[in-house]
PDB file of C-alpha atoms in Angstrom:
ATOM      1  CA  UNK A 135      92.972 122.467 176.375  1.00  0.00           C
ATOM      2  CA  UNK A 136      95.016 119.801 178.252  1.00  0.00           C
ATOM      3  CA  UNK A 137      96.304 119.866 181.461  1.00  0.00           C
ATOM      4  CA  UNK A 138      98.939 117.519 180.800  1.00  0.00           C
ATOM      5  CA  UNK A 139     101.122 120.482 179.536  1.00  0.00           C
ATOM      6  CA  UNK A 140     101.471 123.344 181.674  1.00  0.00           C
ATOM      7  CA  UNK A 141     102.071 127.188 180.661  1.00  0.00           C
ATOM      8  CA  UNK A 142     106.090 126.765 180.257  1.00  0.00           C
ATOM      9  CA  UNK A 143     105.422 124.043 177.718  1.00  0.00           C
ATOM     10  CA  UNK A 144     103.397 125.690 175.696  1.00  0.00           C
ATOM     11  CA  UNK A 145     105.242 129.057 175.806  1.00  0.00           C
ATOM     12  CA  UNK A 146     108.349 126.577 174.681  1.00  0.00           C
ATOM     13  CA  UNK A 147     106.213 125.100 171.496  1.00  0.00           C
ATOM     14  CA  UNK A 148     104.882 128.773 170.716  1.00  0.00           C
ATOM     15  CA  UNK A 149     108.684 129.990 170.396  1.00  0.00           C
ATOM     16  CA  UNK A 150     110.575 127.010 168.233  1.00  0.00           C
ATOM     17  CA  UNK A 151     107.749 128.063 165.943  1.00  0.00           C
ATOM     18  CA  UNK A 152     108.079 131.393 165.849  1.00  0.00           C
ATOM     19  CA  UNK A 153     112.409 130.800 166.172  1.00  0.00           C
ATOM     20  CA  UNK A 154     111.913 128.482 163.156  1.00  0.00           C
ATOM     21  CA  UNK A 155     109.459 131.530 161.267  1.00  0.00           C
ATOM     22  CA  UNK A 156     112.109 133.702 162.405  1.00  0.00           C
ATOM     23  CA  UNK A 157     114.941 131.155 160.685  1.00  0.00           C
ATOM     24  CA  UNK A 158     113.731 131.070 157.717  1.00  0.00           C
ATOM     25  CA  UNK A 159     113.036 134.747 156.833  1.00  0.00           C
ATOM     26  CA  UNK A 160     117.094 135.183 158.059  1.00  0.00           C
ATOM     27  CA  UNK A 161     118.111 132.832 155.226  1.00  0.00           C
ATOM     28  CA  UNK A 162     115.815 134.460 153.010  1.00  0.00           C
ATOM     29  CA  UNK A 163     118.021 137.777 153.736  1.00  0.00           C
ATOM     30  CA  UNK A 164     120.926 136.264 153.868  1.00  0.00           C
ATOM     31  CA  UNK A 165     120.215 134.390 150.212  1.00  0.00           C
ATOM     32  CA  UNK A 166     119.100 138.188 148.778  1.00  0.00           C
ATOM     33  CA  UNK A 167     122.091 139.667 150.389  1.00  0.00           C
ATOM     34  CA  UNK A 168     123.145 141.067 146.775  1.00  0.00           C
ATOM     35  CA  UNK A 169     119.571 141.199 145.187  1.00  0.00           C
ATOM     36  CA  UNK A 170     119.074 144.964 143.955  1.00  0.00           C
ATOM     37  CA  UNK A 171     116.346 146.604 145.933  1.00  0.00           C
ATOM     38  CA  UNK A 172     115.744 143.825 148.075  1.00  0.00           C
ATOM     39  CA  UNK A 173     114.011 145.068 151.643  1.00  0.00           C
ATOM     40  CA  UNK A 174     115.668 143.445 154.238  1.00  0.00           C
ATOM     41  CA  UNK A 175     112.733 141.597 156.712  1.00  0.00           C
ATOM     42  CA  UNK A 176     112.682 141.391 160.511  1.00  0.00           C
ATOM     43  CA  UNK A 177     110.775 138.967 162.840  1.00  0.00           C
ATOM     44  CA  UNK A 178     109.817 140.444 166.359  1.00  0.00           C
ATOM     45  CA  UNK A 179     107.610 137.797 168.690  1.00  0.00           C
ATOM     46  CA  UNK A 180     109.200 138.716 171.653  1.00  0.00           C
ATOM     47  CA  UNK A 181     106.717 141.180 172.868  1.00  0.00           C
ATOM     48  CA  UNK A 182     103.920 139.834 172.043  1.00  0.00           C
ATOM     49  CA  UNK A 183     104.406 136.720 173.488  1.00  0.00           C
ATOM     50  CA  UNK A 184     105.756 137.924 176.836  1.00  0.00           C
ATOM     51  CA  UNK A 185     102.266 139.852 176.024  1.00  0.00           C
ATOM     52  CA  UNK A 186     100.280 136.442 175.954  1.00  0.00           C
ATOM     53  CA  UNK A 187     102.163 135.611 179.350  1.00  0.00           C
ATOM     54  CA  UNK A 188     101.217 138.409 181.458  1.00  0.00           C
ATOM     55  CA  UNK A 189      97.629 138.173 180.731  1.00  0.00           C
ATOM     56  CA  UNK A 190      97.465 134.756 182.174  1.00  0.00           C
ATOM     57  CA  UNK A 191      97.215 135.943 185.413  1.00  0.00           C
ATOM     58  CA  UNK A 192      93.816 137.586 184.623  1.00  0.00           C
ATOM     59  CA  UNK A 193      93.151 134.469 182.454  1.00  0.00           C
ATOM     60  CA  UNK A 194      88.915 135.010 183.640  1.00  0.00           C
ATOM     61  CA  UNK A 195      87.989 136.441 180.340  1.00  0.00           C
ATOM     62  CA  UNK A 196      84.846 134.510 178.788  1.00  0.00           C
ATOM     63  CA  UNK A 197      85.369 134.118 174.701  1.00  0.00           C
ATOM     64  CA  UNK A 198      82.158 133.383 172.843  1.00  0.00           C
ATOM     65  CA  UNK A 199      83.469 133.763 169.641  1.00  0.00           C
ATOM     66  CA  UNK A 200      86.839 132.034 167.591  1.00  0.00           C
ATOM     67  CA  UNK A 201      87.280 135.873 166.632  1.00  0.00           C
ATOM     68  CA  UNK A 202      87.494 137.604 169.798  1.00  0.00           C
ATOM     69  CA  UNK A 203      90.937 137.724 171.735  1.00  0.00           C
ATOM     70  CA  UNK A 204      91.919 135.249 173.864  1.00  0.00           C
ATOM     71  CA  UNK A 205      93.344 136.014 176.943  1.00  0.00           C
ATOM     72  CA  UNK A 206      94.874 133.570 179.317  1.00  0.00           C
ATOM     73  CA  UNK A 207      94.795 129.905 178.486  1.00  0.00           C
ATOM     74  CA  UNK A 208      95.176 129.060 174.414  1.00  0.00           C
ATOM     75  CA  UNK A 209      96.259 133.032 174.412  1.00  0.00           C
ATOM     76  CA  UNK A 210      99.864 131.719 174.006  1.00  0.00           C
ATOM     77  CA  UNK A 211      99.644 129.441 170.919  1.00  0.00           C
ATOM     78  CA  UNK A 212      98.338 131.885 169.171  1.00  0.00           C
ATOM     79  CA  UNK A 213     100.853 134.526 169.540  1.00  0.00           C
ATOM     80  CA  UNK A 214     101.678 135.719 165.781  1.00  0.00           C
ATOM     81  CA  UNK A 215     104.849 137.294 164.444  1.00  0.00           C
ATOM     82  CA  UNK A 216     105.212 140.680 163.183  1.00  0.00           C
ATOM     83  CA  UNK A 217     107.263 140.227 160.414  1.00  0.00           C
ATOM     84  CA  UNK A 218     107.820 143.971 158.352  1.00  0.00           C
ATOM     85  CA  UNK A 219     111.203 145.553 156.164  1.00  0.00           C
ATOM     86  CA  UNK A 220     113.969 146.161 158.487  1.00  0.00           C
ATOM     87  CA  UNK A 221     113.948 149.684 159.529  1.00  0.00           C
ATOM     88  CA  UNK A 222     117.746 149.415 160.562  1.00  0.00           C
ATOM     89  CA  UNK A 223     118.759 150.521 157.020  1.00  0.00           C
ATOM     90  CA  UNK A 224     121.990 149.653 155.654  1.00  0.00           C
ATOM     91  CA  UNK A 225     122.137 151.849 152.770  1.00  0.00           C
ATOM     92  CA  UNK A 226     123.855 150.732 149.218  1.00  0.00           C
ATOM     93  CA  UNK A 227     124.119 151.898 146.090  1.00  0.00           C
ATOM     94  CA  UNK A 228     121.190 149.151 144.721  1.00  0.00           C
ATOM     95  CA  UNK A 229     118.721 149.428 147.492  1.00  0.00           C
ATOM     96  CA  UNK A 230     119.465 146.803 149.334  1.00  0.00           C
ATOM     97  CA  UNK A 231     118.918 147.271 152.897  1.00  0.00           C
ATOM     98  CA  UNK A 232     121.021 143.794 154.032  1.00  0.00           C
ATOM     99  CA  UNK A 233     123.369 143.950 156.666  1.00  0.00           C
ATOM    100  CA  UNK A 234     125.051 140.538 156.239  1.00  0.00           C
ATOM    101  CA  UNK A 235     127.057 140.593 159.141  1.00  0.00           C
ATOM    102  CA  UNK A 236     123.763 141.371 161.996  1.00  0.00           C
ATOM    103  CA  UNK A 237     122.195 138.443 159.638  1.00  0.00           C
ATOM    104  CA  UNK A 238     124.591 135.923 160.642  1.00  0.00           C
ATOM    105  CA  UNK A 239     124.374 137.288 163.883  1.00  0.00           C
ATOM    106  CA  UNK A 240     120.519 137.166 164.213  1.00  0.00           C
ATOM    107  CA  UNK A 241     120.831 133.125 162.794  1.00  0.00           C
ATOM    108  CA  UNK A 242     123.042 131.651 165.606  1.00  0.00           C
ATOM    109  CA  UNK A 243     121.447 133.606 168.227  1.00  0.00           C
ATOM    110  CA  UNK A 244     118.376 131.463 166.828  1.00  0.00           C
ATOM    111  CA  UNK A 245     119.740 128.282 166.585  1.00  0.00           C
ATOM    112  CA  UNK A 246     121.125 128.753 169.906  1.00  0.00           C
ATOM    113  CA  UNK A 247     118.247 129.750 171.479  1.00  0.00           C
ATOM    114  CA  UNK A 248     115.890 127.462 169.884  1.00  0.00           C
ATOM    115  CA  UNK A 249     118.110 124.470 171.212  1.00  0.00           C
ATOM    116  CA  UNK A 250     118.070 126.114 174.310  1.00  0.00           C
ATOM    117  CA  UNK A 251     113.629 126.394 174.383  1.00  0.00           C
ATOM    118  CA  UNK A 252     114.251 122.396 172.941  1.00  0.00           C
ATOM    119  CA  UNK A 253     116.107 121.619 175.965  1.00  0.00           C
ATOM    120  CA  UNK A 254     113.800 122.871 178.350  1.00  0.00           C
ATOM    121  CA  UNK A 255     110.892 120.588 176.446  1.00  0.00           C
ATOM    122  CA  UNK A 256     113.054 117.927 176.884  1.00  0.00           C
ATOM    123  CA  UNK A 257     113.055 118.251 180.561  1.00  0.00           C
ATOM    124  CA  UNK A 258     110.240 118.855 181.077  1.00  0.00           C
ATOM    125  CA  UNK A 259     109.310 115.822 179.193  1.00  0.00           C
ATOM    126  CA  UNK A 260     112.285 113.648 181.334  1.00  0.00           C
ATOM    127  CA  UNK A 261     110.160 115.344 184.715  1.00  0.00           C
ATOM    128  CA  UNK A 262     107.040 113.978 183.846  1.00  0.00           C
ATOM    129  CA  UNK A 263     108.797 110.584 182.744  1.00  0.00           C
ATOM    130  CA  UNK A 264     110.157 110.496 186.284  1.00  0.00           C
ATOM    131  CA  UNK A 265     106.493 110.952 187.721  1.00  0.00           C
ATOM    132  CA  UNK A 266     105.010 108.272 185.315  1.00  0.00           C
ATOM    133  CA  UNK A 267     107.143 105.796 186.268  1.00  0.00           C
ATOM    134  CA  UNK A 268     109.164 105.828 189.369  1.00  0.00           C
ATOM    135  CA  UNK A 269     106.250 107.326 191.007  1.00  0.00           C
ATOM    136  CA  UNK A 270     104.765 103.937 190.676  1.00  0.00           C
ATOM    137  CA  UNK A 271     107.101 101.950 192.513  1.00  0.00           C
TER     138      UNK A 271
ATOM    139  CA  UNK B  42     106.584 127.081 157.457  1.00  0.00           C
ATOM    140  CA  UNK B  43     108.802 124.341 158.111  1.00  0.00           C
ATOM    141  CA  UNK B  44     112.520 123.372 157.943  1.00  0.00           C
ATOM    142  CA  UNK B  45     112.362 122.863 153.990  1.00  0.00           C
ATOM    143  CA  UNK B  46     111.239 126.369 153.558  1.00  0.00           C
ATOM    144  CA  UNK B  47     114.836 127.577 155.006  1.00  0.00           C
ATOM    145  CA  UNK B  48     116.643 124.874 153.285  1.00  0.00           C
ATOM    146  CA  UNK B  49     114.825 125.718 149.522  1.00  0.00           C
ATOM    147  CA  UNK B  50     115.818 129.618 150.439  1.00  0.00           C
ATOM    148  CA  UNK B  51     119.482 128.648 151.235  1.00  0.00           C
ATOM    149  CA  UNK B  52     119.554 126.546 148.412  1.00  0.00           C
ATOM    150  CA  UNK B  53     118.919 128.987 146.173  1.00  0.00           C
ATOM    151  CA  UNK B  54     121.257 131.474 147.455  1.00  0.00           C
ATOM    152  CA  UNK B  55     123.797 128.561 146.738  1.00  0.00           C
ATOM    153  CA  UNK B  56     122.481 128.049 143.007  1.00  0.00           C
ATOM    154  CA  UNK B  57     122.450 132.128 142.151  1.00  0.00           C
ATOM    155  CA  UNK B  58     126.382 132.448 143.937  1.00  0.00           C
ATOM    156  CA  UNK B  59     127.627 129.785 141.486  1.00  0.00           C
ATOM    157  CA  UNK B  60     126.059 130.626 138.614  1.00  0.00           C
ATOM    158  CA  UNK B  61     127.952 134.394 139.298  1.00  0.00           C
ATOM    159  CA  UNK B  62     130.665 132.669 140.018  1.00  0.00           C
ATOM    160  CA  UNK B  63     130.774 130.458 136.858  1.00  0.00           C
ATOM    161  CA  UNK B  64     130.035 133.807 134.780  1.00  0.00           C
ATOM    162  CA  UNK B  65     133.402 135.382 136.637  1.00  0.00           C
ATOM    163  CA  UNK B  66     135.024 132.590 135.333  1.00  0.00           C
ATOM    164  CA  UNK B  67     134.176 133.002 132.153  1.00  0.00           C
ATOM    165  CA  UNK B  68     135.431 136.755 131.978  1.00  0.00           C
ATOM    166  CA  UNK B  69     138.203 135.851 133.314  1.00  0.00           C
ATOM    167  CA  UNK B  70     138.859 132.472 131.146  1.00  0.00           C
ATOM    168  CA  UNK B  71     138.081 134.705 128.266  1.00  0.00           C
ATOM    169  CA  UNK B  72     140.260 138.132 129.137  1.00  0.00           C
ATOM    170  CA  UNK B  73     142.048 137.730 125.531  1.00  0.00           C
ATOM    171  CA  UNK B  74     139.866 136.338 123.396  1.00  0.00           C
ATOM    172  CA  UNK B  75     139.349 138.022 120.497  1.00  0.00           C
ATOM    173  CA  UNK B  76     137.071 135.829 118.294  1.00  0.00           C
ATOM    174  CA  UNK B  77     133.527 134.780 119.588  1.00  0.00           C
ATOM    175  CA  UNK B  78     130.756 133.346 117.158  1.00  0.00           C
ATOM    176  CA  UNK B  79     128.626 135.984 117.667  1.00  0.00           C
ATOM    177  CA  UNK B  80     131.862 138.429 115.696  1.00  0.00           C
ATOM    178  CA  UNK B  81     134.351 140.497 117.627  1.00  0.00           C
ATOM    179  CA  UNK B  82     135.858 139.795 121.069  1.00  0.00           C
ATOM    180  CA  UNK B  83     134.857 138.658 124.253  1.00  0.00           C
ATOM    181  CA  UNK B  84     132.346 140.647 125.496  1.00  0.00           C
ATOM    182  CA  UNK B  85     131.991 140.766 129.466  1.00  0.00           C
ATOM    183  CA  UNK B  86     128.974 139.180 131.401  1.00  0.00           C
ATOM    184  CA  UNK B  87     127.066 140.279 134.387  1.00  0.00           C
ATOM    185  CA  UNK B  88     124.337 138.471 136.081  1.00  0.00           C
ATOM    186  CA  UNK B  89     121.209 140.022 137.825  1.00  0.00           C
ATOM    187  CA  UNK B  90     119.659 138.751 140.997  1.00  0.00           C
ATOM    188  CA  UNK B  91     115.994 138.658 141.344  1.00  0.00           C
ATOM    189  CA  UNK B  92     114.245 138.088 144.582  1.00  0.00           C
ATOM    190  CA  UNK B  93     110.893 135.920 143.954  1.00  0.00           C
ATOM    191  CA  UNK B  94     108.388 134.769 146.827  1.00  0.00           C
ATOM    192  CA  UNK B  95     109.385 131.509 148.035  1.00  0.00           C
ATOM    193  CA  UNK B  96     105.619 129.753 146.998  1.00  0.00           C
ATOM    194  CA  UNK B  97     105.212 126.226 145.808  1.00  0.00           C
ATOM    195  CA  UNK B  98     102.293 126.741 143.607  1.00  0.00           C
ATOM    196  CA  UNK B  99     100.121 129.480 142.542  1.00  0.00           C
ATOM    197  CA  UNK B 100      97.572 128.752 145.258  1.00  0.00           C
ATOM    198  CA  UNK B 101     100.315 129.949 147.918  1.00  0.00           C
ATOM    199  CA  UNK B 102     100.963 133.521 146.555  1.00  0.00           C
ATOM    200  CA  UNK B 103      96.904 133.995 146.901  1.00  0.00           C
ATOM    201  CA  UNK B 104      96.164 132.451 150.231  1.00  0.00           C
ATOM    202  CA  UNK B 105      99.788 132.539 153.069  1.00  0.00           C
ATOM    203  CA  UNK B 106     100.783 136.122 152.770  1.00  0.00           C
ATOM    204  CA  UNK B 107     102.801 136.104 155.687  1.00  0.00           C
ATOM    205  CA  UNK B 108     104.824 132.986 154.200  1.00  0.00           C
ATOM    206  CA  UNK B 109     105.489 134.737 151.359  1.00  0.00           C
ATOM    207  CA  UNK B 110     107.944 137.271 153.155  1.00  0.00           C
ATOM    208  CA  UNK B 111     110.278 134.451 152.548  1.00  0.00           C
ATOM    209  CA  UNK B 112     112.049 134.960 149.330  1.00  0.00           C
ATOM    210  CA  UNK B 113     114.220 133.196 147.003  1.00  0.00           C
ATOM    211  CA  UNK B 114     116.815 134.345 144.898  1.00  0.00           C
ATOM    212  CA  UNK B 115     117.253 133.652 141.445  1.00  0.00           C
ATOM    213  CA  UNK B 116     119.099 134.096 138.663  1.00  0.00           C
ATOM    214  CA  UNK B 117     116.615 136.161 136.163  1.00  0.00           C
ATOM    215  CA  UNK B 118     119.161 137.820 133.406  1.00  0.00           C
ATOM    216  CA  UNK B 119     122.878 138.082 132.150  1.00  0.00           C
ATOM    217  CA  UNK B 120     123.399 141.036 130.965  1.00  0.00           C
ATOM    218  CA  UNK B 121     126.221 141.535 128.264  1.00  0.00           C
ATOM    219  CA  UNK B 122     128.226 144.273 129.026  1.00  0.00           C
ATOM    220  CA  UNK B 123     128.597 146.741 126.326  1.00  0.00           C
ATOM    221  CA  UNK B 124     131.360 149.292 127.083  1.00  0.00           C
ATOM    222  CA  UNK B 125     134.207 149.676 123.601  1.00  0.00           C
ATOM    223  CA  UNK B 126     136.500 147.096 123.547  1.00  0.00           C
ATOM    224  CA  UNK B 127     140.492 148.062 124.042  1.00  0.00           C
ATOM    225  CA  UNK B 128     141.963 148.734 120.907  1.00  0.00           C
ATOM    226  CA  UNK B 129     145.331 147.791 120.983  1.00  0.00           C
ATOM    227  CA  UNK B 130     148.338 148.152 118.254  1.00  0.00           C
ATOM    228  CA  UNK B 131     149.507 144.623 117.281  1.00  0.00           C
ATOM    229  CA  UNK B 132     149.521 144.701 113.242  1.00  0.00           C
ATOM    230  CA  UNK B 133     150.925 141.330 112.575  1.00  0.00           C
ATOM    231  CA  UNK B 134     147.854 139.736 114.732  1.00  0.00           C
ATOM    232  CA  UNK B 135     145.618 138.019 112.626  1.00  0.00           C
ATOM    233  CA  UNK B 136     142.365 139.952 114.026  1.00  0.00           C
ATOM    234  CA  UNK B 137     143.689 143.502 113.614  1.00  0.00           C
ATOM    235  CA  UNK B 138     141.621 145.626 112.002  1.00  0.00           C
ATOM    236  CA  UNK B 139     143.235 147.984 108.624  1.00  0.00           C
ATOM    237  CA  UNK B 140     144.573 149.980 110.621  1.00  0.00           C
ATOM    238  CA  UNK B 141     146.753 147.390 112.945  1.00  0.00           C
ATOM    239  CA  UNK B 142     144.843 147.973 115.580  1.00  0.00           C
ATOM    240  CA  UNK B 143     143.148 144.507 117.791  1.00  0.00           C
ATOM    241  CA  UNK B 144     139.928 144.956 119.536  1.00  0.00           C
ATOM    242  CA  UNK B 145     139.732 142.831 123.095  1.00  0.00           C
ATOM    243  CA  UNK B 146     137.534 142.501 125.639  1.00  0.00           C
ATOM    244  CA  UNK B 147     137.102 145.303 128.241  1.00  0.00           C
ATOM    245  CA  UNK B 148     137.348 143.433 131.033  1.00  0.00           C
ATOM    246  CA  UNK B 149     139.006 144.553 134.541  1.00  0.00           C
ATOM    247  CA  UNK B 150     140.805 141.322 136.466  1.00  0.00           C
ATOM    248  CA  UNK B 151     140.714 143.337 139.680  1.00  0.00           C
ATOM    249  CA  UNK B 152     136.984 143.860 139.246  1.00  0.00           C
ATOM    250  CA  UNK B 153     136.494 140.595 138.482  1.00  0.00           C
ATOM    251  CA  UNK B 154     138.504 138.892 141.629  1.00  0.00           C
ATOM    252  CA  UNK B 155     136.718 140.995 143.778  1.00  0.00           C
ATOM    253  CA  UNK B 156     133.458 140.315 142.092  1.00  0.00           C
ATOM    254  CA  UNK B 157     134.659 136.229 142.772  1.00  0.00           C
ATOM    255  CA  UNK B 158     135.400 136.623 146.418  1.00  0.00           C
ATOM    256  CA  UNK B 159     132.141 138.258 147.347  1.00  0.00           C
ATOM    257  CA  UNK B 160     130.785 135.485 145.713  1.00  0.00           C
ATOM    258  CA  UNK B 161     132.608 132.922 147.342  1.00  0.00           C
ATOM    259  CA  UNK B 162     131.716 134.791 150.845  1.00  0.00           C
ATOM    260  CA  UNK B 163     128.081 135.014 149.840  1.00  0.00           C
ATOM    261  CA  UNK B 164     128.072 131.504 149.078  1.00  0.00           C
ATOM    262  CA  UNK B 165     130.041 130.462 152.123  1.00  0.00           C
ATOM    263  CA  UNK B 166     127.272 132.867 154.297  1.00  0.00           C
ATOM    264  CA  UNK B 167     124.735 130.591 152.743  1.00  0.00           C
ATOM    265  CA  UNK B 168     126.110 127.001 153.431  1.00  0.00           C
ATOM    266  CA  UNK B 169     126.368 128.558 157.222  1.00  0.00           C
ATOM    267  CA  UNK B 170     122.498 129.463 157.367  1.00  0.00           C
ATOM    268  CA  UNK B 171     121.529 125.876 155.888  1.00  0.00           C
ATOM    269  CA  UNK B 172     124.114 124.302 158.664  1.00  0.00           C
ATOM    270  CA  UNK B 173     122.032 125.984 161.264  1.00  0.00           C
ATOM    271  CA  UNK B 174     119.112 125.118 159.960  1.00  0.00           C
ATOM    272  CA  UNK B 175     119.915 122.015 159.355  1.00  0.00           C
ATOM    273  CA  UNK B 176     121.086 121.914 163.075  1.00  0.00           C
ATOM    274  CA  UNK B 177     117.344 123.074 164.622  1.00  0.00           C
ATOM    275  CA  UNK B 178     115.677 120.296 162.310  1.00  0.00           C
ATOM    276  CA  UNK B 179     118.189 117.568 163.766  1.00  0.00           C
ATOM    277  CA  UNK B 180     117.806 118.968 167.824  1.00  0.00           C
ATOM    278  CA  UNK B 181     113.634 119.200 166.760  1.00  0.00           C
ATOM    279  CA  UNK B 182     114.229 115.416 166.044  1.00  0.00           C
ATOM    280  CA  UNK B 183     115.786 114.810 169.873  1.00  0.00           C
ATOM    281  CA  UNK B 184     112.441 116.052 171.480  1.00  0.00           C
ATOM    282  CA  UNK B 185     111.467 113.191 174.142  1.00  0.00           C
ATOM    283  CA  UNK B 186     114.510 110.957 173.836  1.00  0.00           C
TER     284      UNK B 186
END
């Protein structure tokens, strides 16, 4: 594991993933929004990455096996999404459980916030750029 | 995972809305026509969507399940609609029947405008979701300027 990145960094990279995961599964609702019997999908991450935060602090666990669960350091970048049918059922006549308006909702919250965790790499990037080079002078 | 998986899905929300919406037209177009190759009038269209794992080959669907809760939509079947025509009593028309009667198509223009603007919203829903996606690819290409 580097050091040149530090927790915040990585958090940021583990969330435009999981943003982008969660981007794509919106369109996919939003493209099946009249599809008969189609099972609207959600994308929570949320949790379990705030999860992968926490137990940085007690970061001392020893892993002697890629199968065990990390805790602390690489924890983060290997937070996965729980992606299941929407239980916030919009019923119609056909089954589908879409709710086209929250859809649209859910997507520029995304975009939005995904800029926003892009931001913060860039930054961070533009802070470390600082202490490259004017450091040096 | 990537940006081209959202654009492909948006895509073919775009493709399935305009084929509907090419169908509507064609109900519409054809409201009075009474002659058709196939014998008798206009008979009215309906498309079904199908929603189909968004996989590139065969070798996806076995091995990235959690990809696959993307899905596509597509097109699968138009369904002819087969409700009696209207019958009505114009005996000089050159399709009546013995009787006087003409047979045209059952078709219902208010069903069929609403039919067109839900397409046109469904469509318009899924230019917006390949905007924003298109957005998040162009910010992703900002990181470190």
């Amino acid at each position: 594991m580097s050091k040149i990145f530090d927790k915040t960094t990585d958090t940021l990279a583990a969330s435009t993933n999981l943003r982008l995961l969660r981007q794509n599964i919106t369109s996919s609702n939003i493209a099946n929004a009249e599809t008969p019997g189609y099972k609207a999908q959600k994308v929570d991450f949320e949790e379990a990455l705030s999860r992968a935060l926490d137990h940085e602090g007690l970061g001392k666990m020893h892993t002697s096996d890629d199968e065990h669960f990390l805790m602390g350091q690489g924890a983060i970048g290997r937070v996965r999404a729980d992606v299941y049918d929407n239980p916030e059922i919009n019923l119609t006549n056909d089954g589908n459980t879409v709710d086209l308006e929250k859809e649209m909702a859910t997507l520029s919250e995304n975009t939005i916030l995904y800029r926003a965790a892009l931001q913060l790499i860039n930054k961070k990037l533009g802070a470390m750029k600082y202490a490259a080079t004017e450091g040096a002078r | 995972m990537d940006f081209s998986t959202g654009m492909r899905v948006s895509a073919s929300g775009l493709t399935a809305q305009r084929q509907r919406m090419n169908t509507i037209s064609s109900n519409i177009a054809n409201i009075n026509t009474t002659r058709t190759p196939e014998g008798g009038p206009y008979r009215r269209k309906d498309i079904v969507f199908e929603a189909i794992p968004d996989a590139r080959n065969f070798g996806e669907i076995l091995t990235s399940a959690p990809d696959l809760k993307t899905q596509r939509v597509q097109v699968t079947d138009v369904l002819v609609d087969r409700k009696a025509p209207l019958l009505k009593y114009e005996p000089d028309h050159p399709d009546a029947n013995e009787d006087g009667y003409v047979a045209y198509p059952n078709i219902n223009l208010m069903e069929e405008m609403t039919n067109m603007i839900q397409a046109t919203r469904s469509y318009e829903a899924n230019v917006s979701a390949m905007q924003a996606t298109k957005d998040m690819a162009m910010s992703a290409l900002e990181i470190g300027r």
